[in-house]
XYZ file of C-alpha atoms in Angstrom:
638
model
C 0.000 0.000 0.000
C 1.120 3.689 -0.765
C -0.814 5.221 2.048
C 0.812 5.759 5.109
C -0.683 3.895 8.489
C -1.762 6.386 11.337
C 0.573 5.941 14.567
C -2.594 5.131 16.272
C -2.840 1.923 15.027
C 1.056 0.517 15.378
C 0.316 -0.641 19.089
C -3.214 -1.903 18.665
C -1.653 -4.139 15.677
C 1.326 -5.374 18.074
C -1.190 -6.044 20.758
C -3.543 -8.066 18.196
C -0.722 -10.140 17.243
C 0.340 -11.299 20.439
C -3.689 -11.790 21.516
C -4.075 -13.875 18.563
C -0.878 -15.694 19.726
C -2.409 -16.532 22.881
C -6.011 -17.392 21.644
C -7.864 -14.047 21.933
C -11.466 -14.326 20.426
C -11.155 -14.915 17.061
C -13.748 -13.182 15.091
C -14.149 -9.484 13.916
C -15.298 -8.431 17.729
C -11.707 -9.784 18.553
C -9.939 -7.703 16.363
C -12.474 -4.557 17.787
C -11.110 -5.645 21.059
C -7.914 -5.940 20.445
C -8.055 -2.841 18.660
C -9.236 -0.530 21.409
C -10.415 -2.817 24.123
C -10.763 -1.931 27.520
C -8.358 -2.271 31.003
C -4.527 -2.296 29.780
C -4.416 -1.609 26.180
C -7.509 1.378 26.641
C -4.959 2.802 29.259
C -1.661 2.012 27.405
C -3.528 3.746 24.590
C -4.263 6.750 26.851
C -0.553 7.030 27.924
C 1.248 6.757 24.698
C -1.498 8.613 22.564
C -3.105 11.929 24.319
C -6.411 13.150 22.944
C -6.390 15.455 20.062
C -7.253 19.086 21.243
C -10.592 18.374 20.257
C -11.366 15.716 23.043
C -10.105 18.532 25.733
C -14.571 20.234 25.006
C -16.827 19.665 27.966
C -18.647 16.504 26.682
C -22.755 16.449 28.049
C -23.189 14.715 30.685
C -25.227 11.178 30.000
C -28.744 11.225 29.794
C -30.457 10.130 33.029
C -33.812 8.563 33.950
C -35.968 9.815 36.571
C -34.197 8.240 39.433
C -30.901 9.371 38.321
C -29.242 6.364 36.769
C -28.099 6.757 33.080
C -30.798 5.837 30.286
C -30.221 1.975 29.457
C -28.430 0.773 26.358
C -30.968 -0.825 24.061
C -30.119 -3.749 21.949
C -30.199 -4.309 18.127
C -31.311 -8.066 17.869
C -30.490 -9.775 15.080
C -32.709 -12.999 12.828
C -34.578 -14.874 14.678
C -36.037 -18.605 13.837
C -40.044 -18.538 13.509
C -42.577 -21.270 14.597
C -43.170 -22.223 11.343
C -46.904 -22.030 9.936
C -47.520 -24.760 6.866
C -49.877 -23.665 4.140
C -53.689 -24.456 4.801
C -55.731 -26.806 2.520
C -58.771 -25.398 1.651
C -62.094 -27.691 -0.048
C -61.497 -26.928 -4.077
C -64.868 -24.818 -4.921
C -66.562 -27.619 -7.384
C -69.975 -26.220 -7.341
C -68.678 -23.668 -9.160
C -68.053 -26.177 -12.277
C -71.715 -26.581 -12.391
C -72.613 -23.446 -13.694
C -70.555 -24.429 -17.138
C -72.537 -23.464 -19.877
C -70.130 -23.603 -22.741
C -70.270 -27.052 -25.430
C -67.555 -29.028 -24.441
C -65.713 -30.792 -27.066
C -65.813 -34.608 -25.960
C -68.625 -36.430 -26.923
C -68.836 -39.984 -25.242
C -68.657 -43.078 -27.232
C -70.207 -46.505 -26.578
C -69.638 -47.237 -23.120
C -67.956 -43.802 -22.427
C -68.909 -40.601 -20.317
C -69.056 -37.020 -21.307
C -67.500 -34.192 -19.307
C -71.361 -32.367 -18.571
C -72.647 -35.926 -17.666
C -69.928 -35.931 -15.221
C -70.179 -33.263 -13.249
C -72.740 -34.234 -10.800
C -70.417 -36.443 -9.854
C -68.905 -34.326 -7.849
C -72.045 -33.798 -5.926
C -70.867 -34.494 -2.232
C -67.209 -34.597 -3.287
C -64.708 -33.355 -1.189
C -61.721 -32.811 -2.459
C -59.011 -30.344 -0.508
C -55.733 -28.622 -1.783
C -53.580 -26.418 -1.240
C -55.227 -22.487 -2.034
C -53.961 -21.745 -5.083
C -53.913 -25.335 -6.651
C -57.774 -24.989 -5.854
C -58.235 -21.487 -7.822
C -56.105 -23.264 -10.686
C -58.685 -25.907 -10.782
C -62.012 -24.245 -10.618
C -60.404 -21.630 -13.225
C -58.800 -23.786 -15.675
C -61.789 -26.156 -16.082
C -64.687 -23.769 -15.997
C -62.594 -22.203 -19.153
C -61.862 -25.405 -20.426
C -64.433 -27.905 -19.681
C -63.106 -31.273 -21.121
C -61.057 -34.345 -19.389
C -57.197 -34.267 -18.964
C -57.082 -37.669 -17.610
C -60.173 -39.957 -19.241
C -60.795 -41.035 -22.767
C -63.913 -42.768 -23.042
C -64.674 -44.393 -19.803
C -61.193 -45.283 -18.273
C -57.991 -43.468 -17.651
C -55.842 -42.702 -20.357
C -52.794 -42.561 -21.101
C -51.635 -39.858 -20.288
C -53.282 -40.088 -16.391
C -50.603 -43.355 -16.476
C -47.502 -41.648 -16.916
C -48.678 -39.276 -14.639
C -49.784 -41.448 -11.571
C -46.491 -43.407 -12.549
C -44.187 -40.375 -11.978
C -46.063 -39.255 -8.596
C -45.144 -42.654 -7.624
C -41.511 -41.902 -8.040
C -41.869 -38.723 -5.910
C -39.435 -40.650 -3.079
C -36.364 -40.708 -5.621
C -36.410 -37.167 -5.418
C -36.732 -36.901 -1.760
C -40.846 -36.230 -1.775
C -42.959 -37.967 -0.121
C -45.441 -40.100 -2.472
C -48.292 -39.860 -0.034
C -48.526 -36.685 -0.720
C -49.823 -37.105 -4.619
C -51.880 -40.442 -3.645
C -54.346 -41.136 -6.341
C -56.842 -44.077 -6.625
C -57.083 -45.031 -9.910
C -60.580 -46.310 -11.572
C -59.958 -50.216 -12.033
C -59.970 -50.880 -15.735
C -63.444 -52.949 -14.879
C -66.577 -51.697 -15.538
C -70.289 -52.506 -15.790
C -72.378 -50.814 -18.328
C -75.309 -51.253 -16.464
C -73.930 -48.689 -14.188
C -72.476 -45.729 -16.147
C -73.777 -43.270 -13.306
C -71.612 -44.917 -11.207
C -68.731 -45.188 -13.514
C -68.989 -41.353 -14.795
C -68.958 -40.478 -11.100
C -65.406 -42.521 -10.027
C -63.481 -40.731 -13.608
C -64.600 -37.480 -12.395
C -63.405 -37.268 -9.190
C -60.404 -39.308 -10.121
C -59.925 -36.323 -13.097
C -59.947 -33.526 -9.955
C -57.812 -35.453 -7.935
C -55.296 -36.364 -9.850
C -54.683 -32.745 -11.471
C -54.585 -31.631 -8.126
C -52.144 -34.153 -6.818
C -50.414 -33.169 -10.097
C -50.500 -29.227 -9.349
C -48.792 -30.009 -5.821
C -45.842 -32.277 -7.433
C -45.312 -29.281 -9.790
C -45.574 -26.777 -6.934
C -43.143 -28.980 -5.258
C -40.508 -29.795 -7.486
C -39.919 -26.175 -8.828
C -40.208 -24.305 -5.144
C -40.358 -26.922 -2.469
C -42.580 -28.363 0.336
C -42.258 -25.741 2.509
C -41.498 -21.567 2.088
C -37.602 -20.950 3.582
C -38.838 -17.554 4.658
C -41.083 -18.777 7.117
C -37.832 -20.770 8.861
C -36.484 -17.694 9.830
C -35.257 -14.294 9.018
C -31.817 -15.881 8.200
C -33.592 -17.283 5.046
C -33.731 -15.077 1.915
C -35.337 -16.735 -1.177
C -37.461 -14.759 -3.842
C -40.933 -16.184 -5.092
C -41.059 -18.430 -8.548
C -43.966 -17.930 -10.300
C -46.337 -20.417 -11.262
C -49.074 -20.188 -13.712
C -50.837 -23.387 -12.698
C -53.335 -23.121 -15.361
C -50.892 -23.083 -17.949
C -49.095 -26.002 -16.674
C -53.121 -27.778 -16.937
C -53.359 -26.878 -20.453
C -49.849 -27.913 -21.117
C -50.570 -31.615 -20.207
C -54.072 -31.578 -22.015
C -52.293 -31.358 -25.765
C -48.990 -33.031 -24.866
C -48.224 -36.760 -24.904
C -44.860 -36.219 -23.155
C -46.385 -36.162 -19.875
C -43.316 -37.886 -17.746
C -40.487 -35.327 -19.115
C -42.475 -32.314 -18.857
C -43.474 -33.080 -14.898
C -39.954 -33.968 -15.108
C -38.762 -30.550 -15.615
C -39.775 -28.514 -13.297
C -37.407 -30.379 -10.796
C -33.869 -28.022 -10.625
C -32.316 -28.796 -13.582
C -28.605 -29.183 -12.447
C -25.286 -31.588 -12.104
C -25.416 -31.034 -8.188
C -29.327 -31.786 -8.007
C -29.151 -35.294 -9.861
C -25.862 -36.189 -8.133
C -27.757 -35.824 -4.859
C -30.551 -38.229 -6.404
C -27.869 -40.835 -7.538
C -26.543 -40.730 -3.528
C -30.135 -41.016 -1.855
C -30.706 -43.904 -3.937
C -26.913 -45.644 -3.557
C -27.820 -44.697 0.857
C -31.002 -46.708 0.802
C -29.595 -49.670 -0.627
C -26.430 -49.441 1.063
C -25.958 -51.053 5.298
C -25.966 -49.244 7.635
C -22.428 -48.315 9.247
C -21.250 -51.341 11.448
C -19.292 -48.779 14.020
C -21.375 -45.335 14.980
C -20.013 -42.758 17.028
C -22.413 -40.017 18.502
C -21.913 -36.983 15.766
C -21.729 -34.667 18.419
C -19.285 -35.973 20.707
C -16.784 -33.477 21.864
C -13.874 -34.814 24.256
C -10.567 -32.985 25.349
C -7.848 -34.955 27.010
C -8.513 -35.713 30.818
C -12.451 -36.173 29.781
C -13.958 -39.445 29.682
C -16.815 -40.560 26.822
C -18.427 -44.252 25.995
C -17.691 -43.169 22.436
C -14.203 -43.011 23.003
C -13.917 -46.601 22.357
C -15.647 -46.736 18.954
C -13.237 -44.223 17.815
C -10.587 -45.997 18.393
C -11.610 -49.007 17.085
C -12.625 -47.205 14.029
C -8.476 -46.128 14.194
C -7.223 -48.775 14.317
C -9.568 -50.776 11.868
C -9.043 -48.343 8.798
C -5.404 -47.426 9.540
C -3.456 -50.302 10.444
C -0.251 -48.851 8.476
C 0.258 -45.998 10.705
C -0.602 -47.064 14.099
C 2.645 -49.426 14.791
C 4.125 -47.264 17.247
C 0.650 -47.143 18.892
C -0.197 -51.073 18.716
C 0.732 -51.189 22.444
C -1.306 -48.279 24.236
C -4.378 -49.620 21.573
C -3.972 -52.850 22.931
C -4.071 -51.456 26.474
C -6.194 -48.656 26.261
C -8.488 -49.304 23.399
C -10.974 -50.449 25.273
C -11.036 -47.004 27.825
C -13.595 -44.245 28.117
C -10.939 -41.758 29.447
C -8.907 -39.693 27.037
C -5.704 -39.960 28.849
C -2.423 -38.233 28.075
C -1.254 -41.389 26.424
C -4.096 -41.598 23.606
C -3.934 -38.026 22.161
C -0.870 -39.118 20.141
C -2.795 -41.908 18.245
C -6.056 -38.815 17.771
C -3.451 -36.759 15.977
C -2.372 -38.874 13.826
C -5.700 -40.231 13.049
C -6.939 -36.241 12.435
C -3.305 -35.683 10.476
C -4.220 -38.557 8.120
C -7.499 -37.077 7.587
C -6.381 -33.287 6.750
C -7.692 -31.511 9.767
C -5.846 -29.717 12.291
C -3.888 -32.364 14.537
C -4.904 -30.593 17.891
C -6.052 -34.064 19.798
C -9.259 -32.092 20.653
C -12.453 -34.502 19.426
C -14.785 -32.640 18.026
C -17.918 -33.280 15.549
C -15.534 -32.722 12.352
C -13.215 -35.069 13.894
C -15.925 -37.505 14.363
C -17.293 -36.902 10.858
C -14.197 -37.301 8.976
C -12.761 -40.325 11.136
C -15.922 -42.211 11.391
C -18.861 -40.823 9.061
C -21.967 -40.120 9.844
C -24.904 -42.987 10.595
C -26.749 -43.830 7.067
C -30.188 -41.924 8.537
C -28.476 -38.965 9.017
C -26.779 -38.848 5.782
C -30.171 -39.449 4.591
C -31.580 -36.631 6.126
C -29.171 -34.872 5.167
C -29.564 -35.640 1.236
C -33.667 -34.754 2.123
C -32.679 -31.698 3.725
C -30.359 -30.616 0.578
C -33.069 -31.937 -2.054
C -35.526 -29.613 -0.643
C -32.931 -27.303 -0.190
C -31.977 -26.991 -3.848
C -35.479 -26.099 -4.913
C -35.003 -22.756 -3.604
C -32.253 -21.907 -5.640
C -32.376 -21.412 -9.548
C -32.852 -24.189 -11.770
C -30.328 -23.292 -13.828
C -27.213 -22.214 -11.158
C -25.349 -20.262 -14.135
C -21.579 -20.072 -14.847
C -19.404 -18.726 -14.052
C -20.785 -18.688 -9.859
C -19.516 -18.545 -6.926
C -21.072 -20.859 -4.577
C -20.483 -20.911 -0.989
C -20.979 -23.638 1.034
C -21.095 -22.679 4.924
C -21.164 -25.753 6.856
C -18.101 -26.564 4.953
C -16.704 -23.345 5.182
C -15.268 -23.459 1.806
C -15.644 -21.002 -1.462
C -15.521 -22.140 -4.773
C -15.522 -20.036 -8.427
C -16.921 -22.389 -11.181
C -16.869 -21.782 -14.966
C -18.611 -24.786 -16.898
C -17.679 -27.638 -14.991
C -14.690 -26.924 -13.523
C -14.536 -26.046 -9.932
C -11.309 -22.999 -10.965
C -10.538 -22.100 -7.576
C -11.855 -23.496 -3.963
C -10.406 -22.120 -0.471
C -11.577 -21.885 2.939
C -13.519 -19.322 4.288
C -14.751 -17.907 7.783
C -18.404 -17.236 7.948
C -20.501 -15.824 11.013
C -20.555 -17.316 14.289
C -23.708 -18.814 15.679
C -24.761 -15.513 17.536
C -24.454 -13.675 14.151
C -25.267 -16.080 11.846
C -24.677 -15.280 8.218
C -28.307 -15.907 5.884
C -28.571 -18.121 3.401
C -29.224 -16.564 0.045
C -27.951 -15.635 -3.538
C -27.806 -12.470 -5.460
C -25.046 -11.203 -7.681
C -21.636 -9.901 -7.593
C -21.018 -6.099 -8.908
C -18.052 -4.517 -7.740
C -14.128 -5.235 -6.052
C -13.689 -2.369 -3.910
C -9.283 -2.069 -3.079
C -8.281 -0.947 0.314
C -11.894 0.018 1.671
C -13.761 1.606 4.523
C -15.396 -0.572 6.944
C -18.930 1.027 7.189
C -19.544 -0.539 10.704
C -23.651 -1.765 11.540
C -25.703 -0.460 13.475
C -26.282 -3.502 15.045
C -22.636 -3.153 16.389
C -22.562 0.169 17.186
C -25.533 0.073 19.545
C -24.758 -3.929 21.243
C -20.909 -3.444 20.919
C -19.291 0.463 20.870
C -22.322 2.286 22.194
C -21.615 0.771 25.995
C -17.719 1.605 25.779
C -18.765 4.993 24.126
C -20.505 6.114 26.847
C -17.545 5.631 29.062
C -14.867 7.129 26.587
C -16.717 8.674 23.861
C -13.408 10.135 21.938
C -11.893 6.596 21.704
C -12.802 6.704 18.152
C -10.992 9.385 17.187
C -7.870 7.947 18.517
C -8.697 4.584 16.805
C -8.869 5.188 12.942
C -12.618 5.741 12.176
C -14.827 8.431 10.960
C -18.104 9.339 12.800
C -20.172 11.234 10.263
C -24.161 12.644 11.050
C -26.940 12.591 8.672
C -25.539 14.575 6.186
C -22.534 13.367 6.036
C -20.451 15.821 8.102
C -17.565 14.525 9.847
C -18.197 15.206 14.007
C -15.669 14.327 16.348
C -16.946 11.243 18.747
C -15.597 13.123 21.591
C -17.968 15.947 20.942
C -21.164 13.998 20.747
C -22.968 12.731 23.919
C -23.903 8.756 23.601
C -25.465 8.788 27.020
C -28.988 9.415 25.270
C -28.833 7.406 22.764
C -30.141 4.102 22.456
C -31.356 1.625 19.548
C -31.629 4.712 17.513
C -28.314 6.328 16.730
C -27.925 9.116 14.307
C -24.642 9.098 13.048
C -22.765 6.551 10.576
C -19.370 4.973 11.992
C -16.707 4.057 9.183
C -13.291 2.830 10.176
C -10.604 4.249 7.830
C -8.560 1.735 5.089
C -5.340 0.552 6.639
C -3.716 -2.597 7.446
C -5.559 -2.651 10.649
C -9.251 -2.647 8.784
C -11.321 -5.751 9.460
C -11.721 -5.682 6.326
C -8.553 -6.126 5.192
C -7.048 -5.163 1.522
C -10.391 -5.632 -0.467
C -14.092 -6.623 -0.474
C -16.271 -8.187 -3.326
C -19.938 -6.523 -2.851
C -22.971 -8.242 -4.174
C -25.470 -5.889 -2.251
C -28.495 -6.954 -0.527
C -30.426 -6.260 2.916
C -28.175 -8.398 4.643
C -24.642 -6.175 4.588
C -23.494 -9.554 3.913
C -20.159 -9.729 1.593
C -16.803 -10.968 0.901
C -13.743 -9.810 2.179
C -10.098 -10.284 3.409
C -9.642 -10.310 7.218
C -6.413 -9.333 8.900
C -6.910 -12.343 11.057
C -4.941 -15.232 9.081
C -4.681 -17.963 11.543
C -8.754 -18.351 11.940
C -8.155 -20.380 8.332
C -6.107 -22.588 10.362
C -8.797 -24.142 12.535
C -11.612 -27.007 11.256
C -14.501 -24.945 12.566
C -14.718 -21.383 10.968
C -18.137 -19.966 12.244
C -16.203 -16.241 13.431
C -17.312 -13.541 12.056
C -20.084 -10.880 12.320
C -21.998 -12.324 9.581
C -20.086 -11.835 6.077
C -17.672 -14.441 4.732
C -14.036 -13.906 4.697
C -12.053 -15.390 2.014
C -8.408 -16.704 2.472
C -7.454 -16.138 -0.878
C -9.480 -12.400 -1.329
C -6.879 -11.747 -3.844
C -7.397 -15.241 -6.227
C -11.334 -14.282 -5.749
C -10.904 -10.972 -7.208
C -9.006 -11.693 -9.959
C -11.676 -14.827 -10.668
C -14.512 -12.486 -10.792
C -13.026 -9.465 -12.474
C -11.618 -11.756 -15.467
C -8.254 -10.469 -14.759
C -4.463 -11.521 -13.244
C -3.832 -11.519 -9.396
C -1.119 -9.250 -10.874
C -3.629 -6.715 -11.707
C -5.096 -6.821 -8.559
C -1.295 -6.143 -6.703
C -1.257 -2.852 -9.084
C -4.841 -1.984 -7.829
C -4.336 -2.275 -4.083
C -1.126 -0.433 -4.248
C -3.194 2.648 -5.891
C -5.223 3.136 -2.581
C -8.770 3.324 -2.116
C -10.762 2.490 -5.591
C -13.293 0.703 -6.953
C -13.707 -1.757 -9.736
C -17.139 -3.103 -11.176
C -17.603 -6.325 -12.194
C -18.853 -6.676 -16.126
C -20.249 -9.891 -16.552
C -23.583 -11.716 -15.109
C -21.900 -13.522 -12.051
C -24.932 -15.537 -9.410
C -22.838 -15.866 -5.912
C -24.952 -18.052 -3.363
C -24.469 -17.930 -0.468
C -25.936 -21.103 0.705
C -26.298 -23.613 3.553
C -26.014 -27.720 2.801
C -25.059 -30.081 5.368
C -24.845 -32.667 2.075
C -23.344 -31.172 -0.743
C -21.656 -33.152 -4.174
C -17.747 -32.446 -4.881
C -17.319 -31.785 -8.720
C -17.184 -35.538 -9.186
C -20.416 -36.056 -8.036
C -19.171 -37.637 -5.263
C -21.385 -36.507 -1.699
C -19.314 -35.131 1.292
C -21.204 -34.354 4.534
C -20.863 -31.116 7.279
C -21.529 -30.678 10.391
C -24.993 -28.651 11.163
C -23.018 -25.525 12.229
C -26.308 -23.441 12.822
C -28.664 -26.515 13.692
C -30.698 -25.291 10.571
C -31.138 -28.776 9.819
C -33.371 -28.874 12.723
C -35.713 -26.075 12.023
C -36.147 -27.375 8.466
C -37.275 -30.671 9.217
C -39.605 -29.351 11.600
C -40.874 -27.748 8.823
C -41.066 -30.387 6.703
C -43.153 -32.239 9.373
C -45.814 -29.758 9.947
C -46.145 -29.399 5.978
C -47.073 -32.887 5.976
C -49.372 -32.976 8.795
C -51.492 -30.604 7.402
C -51.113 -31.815 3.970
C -51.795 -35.672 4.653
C -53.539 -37.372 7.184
C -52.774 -40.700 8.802
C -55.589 -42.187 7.281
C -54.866 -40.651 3.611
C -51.353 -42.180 4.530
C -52.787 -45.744 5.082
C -53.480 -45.667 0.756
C -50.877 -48.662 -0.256
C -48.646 -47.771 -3.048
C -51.079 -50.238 -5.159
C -53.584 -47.560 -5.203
C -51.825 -45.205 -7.307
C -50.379 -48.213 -9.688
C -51.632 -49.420 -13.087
């Protein structure tokens, strides 16, 4: 960099090195601490730095409450997770399909049934959906009144391919019981055509509204994300229902055009191929509890298993520790002696050989049972139908349970590298959007959120530390005011003035940011803080995602040489836009396929695995009853 660092910020930087050293926290609060924390460093600060002139004015005194103590500091709360509410089914409105007046345009043949003669079939029929699959209904048939589904007097077809491909709903992690259909047996009597013209009716509602759900499903999902929580950012995908009706009444390629309106991707079909391999497969003969997390002197039943698991699957590097195995394999306390043989085990799996057993330990060493890595596939099916069918290329796709980052162009995966995303008390959302700018050496615009929780408390106690510290308090208008001028005492949740802190090597931003803007604040960026991309478990930050290569990112995005981004950061503060069409998500999948198709598992960093299959289970409550569920799979077969 050309600019020159402030004095102000050679100590903090000294002191944040050695706090790292020593395992200060490790997220962007740590570095705020660090920065201009309180006890030694705010006084070693004091000593070595005076105020600035300005600090020297008679600052108000704290607003105080009626009995005299100083107004409390409200809180900015973040997200929060909702109960969630399933849509209601409401009765489909078939009285309305009485009133057709219009000639309809089957006539019935010997033995068959007209669409008018029909109708009052559905006299006493009760048939419920979902609310807008029932408008689709009552509006595409009183336009078009003619069978979908029966030719003559028996199901066509076309009604076989579809019941076929509800049936298949499991293989792509739906549930079939949700599109049960009872289809007319292919034996009739003529005697009884009342009957018979009564059963192909209501089998003709049915099944297009069983058929309006699977579509509903497959392109948007069982359930709304946004009703999960406020961490959960997906835009609405239209669906013209009525079009997809009158779409299968002219078309005899009922199977691929159902078909399509599942997400139509590599990732999505390689997480089909590894649902169907998991429920064929046995279950795992050795399960450890995922969530087992044991430090040397503790003591665990699971303990065991691991070991056995160590010794099982690497019997080439445990010679040296054949003889405290043989002793100790069989213990439930983690004594000094068995750490060795944990490291090497976590060593020969690529994670960070601290002897400290922890859920990615566990994961990595001995998998995860085959009903959670089903779940897990369900969760990321359902999952994927929030996202774009198409994900586009290039993308970046971010993956936070793995904590990894990835730029891919076609089908190569280009560049991959770990990231740190937000810890669990400021999670970071799931959502996508797209990148439009590199910014080089940039401000840190700091949140609200952290300006009331985290500086407005230490404020009130030393409102000029600011100045001293390398950012920029600006009002309204976007005058600069000097923090030790302004009185924080009476202000709470609502604080008029922006806080910024200045570009240096000290920023928590570090040398550059890629900005994809949304309501979130959320984007990527470089972080002073190196040795976080050391550990397994990365959940640090405030919220946005920092990048240990911000540099290779850049350069992917931009279409350019890391070279060119060198020559850009040492030209100070700038900007650069990016020109092409580039989807980042940032998403959330405990079960997500490598570029080989081949499925790797995560830990559930934010237990949003949880909250979804909750979801998931009130959806189907309301959407099947236990005594719908009792149909056998027969019922919906030819």
């Amino acid at each position: 960099m050309n600019f020159s660092l402030k004095r102000t910020v050679a100590l903090p930087i000294t002191v944040l090195a050695a706090s790292l050293a020593f395992g200060a926290p490790a997220d962007a609060q740590g570095l705020f601490d660090a920065l201009f924390g309180g006890g030694r460093v705010q006084r070693m600060q004091r000593e070595e730095f005076p105020p600035p002139p300005h600090a020297e004015r008679r600052v108000p005194k704290p607003k105080r409450t009626a009995t005299g103590t100083p107004a409390a500091v409200a809180k900015i709360t973040g997200p929060t997770y909702y109960t969630y509410k399933a849509d209601p089914l409401v009765r489909v409105d078939l009285g309305a399909l009485s009133k057709i007046t219009q000639p309809v345009s089957f006539e019935p043949s010997l033995g068959g049934t007209s669409f008018r003669e029909g109708l009052a079939g559905l006299d006493g029929f009760d048939l419920s959906a979902e609310k807008d699959v029932a408008k689709a209904l009552t509006d595409y048939y009183a336009a078009n009144p003619d069978y979908i589904w029966v030719s003559g007097a028996t199901a066509n077809a076309r009604a076989q391919d579809a019941v076929r491909v509800l049936g298949e709903a499991p293989t792509h992690g739906l549930d079939a019981a949700d599109y049960a259909v009872t289809v007319p047996a292919t034996g009739y009597s003529l005697d009884d055509m009342a009957a018979r013209q009564r059963e192909l009716m209501r089998f003709e509602m049915t099944l297009s509204a069983r058929v309006l759900r699977y579509v509903r499903d497959a392109q948007n999902g069982r359930v709304d994300p946004n009703r999960i929580s406020g961490y959960h950012d997906f835009p609405a995908k239209p669906l013209d229902m009525v079009n997809v009706l009158k779409t299968l009444a002219h078309t005899s390629e009922v199977r691929p055009y159902m078909e399509s309106w599942h997400p139509q991707n590599a990732e999505y079909q390689a997480l089909r191929v590894e649902l169907e391999s998991l429920e064929a497969s046995s279950e795992n003969d050795i399960v450890v509890d995922p969530k087992l997390f044991l430090r040397p002197g503790q003591s665990s039943p699971e303990l065991p298993k691991l070991l056995q698991l160590i010794a099982r699957d690497y019997p080439d590097d445990i010679g040296q520790y054949s003889e405290v195995l043989g002793r100790l394999g069989a213990s439930e306390a983690y004594v000094d002696e068995l750490v060795p043989v944990i490291k090497m085990a976590q060593e020969k799996v690529g994670l960070k050989p601290d002897g400290v057993i922890g859920p990615r330990t566990v994961g990595e060493l001995a998998g995860t049972s085959k009903a959670d890595r089903i779940d897990k596939v369900l969760f990321a099916l359902e999952q994927m139908r929030w996202l774009p069918s198409d994900l586009g290329s290039p993308r970046v796709f971010i993956n936070q349970p793995a904590f990894t980052a990835s730029y891919i162009d076609g089908d190569t995966e280009k560049l991959k590298m770990r990231v740190v995303i937000g810890r669990p008390t400021n999670q970071t959302s799931f959502f996508y959007d797209e990148i439009e700018q590199v910014d080089y050496n940039p401000y840190w615009g700091v949140p609200q959120s952290i300006i009331v929780n985290e500086m407005l408390p230490r404020l009130r106690r030393d409102p000029g530390y600011l100045d001293r510290s390398g950012y920029e308090v600006t009002d309204s208008k976007g005058r600069k005011i000097p923090s030790s001028s302004i009185n924080w005492g009476q202000y709470g949740a609502k604080i008029p003035y922006s806080v910024r802190q200045t570009p240096s090597e000290a920023n928590a931003l570090g040398e550059l940011k890629i900005l994809f803007p949304n309501k979130h604040a959320i984007y990527m960026h470089d972080t002073p803080q190196k040795s976080l991309f050391d550990r397994d478990s990365r959940a640090f930050s405030h919220g946005c995602v920092r990048l240990k290569d911000p540099r290779g990112m850049a350069a992917a995005v931009l279409d350019t040489t890391v070279d060119h981004i060198a020559q850009k950061l040492k030209q100070g503060h700038s900007s650069e836009r990016v020109t092409r069409k580039i989807p980042v998500y940032v998403a959330y999948f405990t079960a997500w396929p490598e570029m080989n198709g081949k499925v790797e598992y995560f830990g559930d960093v934010y237990d949003r695995d949880a909250h979804l299959k909750m979801a998931l289970e009130k959806a189907e409550a309301v959407r099947t009853p236990p005594s719908i569920r009792q149909v056998s799979q027969a019922d919906s077969e030819f």
